[in-house]
Coordinates of C-alpha atoms in Angstrom, one line a residue:
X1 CA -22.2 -59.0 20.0
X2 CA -24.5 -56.9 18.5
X3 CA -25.9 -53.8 20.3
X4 CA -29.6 -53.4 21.9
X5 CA -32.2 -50.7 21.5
X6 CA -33.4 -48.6 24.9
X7 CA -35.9 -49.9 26.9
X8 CA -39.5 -47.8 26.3
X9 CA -41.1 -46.2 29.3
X10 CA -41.9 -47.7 32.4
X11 CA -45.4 -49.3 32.8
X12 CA -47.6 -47.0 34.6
X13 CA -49.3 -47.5 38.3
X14 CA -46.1 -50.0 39.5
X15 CA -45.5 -51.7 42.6
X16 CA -45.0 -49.3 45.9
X17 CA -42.7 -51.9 47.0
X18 CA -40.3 -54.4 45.7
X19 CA -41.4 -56.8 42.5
X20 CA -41.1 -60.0 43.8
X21 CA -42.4 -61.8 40.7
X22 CA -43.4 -61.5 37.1
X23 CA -45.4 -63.9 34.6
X24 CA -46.8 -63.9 31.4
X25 CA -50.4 -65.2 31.1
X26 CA -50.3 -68.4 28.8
X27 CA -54.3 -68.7 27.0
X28 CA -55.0 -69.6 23.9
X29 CA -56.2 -66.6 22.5
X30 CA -53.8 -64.3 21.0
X31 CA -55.6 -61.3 23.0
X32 CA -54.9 -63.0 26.2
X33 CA -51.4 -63.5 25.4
X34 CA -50.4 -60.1 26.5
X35 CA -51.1 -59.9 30.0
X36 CA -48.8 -59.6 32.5
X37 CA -48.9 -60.4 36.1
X38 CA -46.9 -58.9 38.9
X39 CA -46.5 -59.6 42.5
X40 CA -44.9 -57.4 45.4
X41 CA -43.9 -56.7 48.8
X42 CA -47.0 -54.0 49.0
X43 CA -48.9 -56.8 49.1
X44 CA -50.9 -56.3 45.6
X45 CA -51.6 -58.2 42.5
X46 CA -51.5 -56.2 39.4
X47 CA -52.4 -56.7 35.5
X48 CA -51.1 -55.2 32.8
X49 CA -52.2 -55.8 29.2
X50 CA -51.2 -54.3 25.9
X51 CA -53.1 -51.1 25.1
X52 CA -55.3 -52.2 21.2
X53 CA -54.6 -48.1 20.6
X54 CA -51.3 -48.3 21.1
X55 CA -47.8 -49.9 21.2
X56 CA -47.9 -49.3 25.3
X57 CA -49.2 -51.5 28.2
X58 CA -52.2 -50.0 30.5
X59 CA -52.6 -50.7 34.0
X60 CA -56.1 -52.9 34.1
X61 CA -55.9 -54.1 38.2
X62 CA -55.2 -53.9 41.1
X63 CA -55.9 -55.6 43.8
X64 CA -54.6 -56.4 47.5
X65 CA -54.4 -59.5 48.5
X66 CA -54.3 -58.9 52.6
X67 CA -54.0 -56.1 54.5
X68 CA -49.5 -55.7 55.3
X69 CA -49.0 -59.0 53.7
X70 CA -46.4 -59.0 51.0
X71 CA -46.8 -61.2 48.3
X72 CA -43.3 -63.1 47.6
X73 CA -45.0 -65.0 44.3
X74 CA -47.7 -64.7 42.2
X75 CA -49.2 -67.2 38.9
X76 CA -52.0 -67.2 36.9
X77 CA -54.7 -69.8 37.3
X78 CA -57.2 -70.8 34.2
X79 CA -58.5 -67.5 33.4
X80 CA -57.7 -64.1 33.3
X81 CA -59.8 -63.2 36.3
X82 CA -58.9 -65.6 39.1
X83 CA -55.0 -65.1 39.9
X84 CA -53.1 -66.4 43.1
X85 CA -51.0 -64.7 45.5
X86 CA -47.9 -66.3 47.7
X87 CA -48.1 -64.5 51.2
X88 CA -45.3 -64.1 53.2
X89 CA -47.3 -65.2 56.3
X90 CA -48.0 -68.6 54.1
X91 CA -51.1 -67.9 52.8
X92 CA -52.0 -68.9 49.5
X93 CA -55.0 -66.4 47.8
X94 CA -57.2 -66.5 45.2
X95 CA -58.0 -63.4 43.8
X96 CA -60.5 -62.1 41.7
X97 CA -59.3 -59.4 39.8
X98 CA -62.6 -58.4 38.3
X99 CA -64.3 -58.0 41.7
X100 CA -61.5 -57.1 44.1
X101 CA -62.6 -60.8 46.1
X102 CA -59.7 -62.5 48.1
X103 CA -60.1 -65.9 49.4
X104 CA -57.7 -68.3 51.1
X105 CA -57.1 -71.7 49.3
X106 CA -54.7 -72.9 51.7
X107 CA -51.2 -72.6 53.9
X108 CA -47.7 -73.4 54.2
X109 CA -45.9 -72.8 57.4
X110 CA -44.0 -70.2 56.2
X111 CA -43.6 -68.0 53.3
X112 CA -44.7 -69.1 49.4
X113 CA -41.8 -68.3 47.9
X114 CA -42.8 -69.5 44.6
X115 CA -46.1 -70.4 42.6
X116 CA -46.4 -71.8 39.3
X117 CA -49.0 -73.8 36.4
X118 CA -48.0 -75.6 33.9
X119 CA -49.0 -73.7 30.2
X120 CA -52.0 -74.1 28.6
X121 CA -50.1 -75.7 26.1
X122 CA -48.0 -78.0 27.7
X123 CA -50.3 -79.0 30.7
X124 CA -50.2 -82.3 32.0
X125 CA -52.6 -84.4 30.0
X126 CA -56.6 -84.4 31.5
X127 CA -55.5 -88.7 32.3
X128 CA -53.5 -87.1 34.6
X129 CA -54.0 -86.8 38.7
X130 CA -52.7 -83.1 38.1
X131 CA -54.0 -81.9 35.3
X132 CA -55.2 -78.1 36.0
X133 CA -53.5 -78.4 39.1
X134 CA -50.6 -75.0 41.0
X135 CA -47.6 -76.3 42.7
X136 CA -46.8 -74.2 45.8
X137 CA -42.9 -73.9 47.5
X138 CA -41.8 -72.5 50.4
X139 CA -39.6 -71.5 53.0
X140 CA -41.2 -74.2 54.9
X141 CA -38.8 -76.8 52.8
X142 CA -42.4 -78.1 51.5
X143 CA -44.1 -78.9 48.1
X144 CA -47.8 -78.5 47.5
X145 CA -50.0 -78.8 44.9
X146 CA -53.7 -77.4 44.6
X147 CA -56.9 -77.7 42.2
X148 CA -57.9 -74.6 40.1
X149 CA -60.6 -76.3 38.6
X150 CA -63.7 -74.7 40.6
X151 CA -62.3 -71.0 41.2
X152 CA -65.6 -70.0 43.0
X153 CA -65.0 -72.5 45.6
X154 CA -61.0 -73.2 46.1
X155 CA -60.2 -75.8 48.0
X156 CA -59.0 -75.3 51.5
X157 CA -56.7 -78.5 51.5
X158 CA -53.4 -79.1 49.1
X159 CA -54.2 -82.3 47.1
X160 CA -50.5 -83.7 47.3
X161 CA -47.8 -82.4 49.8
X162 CA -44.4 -83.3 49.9
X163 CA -40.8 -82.5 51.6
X164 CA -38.5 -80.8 49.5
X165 CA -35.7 -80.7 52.7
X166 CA -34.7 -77.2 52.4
X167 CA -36.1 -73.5 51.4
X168 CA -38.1 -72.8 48.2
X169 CA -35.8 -70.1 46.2
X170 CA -36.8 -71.1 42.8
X171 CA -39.6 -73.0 40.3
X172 CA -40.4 -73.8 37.4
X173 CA -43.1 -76.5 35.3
X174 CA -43.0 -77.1 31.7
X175 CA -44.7 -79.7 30.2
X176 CA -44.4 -83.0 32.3
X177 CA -41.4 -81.4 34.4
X178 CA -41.3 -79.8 37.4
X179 CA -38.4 -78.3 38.7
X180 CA -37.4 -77.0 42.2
X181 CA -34.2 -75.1 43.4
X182 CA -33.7 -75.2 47.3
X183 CA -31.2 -74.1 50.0
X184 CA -28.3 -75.9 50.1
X185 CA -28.0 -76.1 46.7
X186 CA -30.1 -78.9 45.8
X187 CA -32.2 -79.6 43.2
X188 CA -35.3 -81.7 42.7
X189 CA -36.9 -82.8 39.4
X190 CA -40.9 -84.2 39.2
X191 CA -42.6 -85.8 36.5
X192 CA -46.2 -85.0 37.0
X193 CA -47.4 -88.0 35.2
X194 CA -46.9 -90.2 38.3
X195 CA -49.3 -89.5 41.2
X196 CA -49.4 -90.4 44.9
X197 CA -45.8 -92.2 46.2
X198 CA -44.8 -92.8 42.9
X199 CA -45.0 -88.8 42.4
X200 CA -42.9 -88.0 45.0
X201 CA -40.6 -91.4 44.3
X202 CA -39.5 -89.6 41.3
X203 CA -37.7 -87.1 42.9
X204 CA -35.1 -89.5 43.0
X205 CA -34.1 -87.0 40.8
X206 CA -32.4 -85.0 43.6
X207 CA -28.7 -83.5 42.6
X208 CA -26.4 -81.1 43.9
X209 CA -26.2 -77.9 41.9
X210 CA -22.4 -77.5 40.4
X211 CA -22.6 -74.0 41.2
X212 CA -20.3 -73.6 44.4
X213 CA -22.9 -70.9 46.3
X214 CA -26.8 -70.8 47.0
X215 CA -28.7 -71.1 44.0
X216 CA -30.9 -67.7 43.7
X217 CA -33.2 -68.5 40.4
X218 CA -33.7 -71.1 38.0
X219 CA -36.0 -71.9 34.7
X220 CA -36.6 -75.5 32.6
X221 CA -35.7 -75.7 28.6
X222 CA -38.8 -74.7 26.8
X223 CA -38.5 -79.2 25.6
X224 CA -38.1 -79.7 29.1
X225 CA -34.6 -81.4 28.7
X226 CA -32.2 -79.4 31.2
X227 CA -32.5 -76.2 32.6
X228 CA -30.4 -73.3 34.2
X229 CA -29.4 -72.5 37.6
X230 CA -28.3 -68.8 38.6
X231 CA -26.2 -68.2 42.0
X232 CA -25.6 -65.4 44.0
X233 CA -22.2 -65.8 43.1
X234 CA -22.4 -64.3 39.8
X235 CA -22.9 -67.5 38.0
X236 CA -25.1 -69.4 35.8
X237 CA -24.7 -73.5 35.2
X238 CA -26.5 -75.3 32.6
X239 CA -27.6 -79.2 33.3
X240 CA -29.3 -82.0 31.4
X241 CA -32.7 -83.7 33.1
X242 CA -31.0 -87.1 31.8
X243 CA -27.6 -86.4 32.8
X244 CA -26.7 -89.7 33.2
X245 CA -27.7 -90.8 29.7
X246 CA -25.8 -87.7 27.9
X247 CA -22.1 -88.0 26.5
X248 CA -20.1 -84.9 25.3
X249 CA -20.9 -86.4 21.8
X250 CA -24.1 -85.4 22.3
X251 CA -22.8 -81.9 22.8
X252 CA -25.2 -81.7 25.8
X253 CA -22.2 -82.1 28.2
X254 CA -23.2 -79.7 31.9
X255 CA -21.3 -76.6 32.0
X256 CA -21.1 -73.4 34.1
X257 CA -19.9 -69.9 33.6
X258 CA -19.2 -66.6 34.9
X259 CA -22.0 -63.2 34.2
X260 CA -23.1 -60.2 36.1
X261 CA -19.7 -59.0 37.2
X262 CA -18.5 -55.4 37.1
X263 CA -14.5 -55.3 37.4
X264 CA -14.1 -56.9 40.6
X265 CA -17.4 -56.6 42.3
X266 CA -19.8 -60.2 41.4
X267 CA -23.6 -59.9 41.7
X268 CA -26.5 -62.2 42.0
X269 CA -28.0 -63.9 39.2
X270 CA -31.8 -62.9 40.6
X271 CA -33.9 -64.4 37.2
X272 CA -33.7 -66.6 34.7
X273 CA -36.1 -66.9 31.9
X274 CA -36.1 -69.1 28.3
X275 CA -37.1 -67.7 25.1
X276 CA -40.2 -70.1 24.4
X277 CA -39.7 -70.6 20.7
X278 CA -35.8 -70.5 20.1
X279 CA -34.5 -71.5 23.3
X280 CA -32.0 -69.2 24.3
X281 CA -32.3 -67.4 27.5
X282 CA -32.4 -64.2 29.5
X283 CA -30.4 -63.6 33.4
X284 CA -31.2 -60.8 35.3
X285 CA -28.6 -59.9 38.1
X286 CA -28.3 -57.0 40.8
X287 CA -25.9 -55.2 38.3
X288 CA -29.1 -53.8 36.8
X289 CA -28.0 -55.6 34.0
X290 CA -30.4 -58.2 31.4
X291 CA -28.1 -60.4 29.2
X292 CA -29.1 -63.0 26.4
X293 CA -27.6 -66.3 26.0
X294 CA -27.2 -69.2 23.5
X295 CA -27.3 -72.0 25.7
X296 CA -26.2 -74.4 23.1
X297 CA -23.3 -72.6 21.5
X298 CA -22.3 -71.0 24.6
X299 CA -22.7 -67.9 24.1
X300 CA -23.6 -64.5 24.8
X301 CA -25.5 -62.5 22.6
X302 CA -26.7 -59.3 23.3
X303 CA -26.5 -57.2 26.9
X304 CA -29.4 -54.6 27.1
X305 CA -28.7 -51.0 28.7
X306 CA -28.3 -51.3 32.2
X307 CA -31.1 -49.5 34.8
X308 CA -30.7 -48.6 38.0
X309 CA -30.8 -50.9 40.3
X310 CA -31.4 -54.6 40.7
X311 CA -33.1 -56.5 38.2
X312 CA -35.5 -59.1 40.1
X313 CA -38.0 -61.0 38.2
X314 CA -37.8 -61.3 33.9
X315 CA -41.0 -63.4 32.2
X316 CA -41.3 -63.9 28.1
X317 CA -44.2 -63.1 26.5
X318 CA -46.4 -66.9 25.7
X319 CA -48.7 -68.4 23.2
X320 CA -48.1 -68.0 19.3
X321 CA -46.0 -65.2 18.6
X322 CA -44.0 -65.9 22.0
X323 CA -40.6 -64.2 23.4
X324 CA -41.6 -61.1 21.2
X325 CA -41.8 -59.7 24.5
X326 CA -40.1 -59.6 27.8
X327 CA -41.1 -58.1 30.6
X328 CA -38.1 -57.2 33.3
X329 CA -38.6 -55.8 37.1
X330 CA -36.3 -53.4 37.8
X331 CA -36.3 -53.4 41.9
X332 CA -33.6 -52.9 44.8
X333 CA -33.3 -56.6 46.4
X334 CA -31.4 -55.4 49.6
X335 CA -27.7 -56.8 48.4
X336 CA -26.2 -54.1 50.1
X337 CA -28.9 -53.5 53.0
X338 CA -30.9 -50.2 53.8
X339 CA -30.5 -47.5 51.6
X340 CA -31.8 -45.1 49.5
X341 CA -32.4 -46.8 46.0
X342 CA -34.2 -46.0 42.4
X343 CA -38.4 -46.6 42.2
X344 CA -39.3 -49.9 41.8
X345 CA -40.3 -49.8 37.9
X346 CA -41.8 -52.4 35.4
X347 CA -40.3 -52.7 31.7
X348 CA -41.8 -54.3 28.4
X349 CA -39.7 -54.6 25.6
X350 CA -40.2 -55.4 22.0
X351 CA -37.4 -58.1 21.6
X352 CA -35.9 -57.9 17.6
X353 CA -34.7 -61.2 16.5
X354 CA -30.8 -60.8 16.3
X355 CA -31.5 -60.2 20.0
X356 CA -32.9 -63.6 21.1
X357 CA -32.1 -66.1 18.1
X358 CA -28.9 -67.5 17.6
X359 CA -27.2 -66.6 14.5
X360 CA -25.0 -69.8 14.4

């Protein structure tokens, strides 16, 4: 395994309060690429885009979402200006960077512990019901989904809702795939072609994890044809969409295995996040560790230096040149209850190829 560069300095003007989520936008334009998105518990949405003078990222936003509201997720919608917050009081917002503007598009129940669109790139095709369309989850054990189409009026009503029968930890869309890790270790696919019954029919696709303990994170293929679990157990499992249609010939056989461990003590696998272009993929754990993977020669390939506390949130860099970058949260997730713990800090590092491309 070859060894990693240090990370370069911190981002400036981060989070007060835990990182709770971190994205990537996903536009077209190669300027837009390079804009990052982070939620927290303080309860603000911030931006962050590569600096044109320098090698650095600046600090373009900020903006609170509610007044003592953390913000438990956080995604981009169809521009750089409108983004949209996950309360912890289950209020989705919409809000506009540019003019410090929040307004509610909706609720859940309970907390929105996870928000995400489908790429520019891969989005659902215009035929379809959800074309330009967010998918909510939360602790309410419920799926919604909601228009972006007409930011300067959001709609106050989801346009699909659905029960996912447990708690929200984890979710990801890519492509015609939308994926959904809940409590009790269950997993739920969607294909986002089908609308109405039919939509929610297809989450016939519901499957036990083969990780043993709650799932904590998980992230789709960049094809969309499996994805990855991690557990707080200090474990990662990798499973095929089409499982029943793979044979070990295919060398696409499930497997699990061990990561984030430190002698005897295990830690959460907090993030997951797939290299866009070669596939491979990043974990994140509370070891303060990030660690690259081949996920189809089983392998590991690089660990980068560890930091000081928990790692929780990791999001590649999109659009043409993507994975060149990868953003990582460091931030204390409360594994070991009160105490005193590092600041809550934001990385972006250049990733060099032998790093995140599989030399076999």
């Amino acid at each position: 395994m070859s060894a990693s560069a240090p990370y370069p300095p911190p981002l400036p003007n981060p989070p007060t309060d835990g990182i709770t989520s971190l994205t990537f936008s996903h536009f077209d334009d190669e300027a837009d690429t390079n804009v990052l998105l982070s939620s927290s518990w303080d309860g603000t949405l911030r931006l962050y885009k590569k600096s044109p003078e320098a090698t650095g990222f600046e600090s373009t936003s900020v903006q609170k979402a509610a007044e003592n509201v953390p913000l438990l997720s956080a995604c981009f919608g169809h521009s750089l200006r409108y983004c949209y917050g996950g309360g912890l009081d289950g209020v989705l917002y919409q809000v506009d960077m540019e003019r410090g503007e929040t307004q509610t598009v909706g609720r859940h129940d309970k907390g929105i512990s996870a928000l995400c669109t489908s790429s520019t790139e891969s989005s659902p095709p215009s035929s379809s019901p959800f074309f330009g369309c967010m998918a909510s989850g939360s602790w309410d054990g419920t799926l919604k989904l909601w228009s972006t189409k007409s930011p300067s009026t959001p709609s106050s009503g989801s346009i699909f809702e659905t029960s996912v029968g447990g708690k929200v930890f984890g979710m990801n869309w890519v492509e015609n795939t939308l994926l959904i890790a809940t409590s009790g270790r269950k997993v739920h696919l969607y294909d986002v072609r089908k609308s109405g019954e039919a939509f929610a029919a297809v989450s016939t696709q519901q499957r036990e994890s083969t990780l043993k303990y709650q799932t904590r994170s998980c992230a789709l293929f960049p094809n969309s044809e499996g994805f990855a679990l991690g557990s707080i157990e200090g474990r990662v499992a990798i499973e095929y969409v089409e499982e029943n249609d793979i044979t070990a010939a295919q060398g696409k056989k499930k497997y699990a295995f061990k990561c984030h461990r430190v002698d005897d003590t295990v830690y959460p696998v907090n993030a997951v996040a797939f290299h866009p272009r070669f596939g491979t993929f990043a974990t994140g754990g509370c070891d303060g560790s990030v660690v690259m993977w081949d996920a189809k020669h089983k392998k590991r390939l690089v660990a980068l230096p560890r930091l000081e506390t928990s790692i929780s949130a990791l999001a590649f860099s999109k659009g043409p040149s993507g994975g060149s970058l990868l953003a990582v949260a460091q931030s204390y997730t409360f594994e070991e209850g009160e105490k005193d713990h590092p600041d809550d800090q934001i990385y972006v590092r250049t990733m060099l190829d032998h790093e995140v491309k599989s030399s076999k």
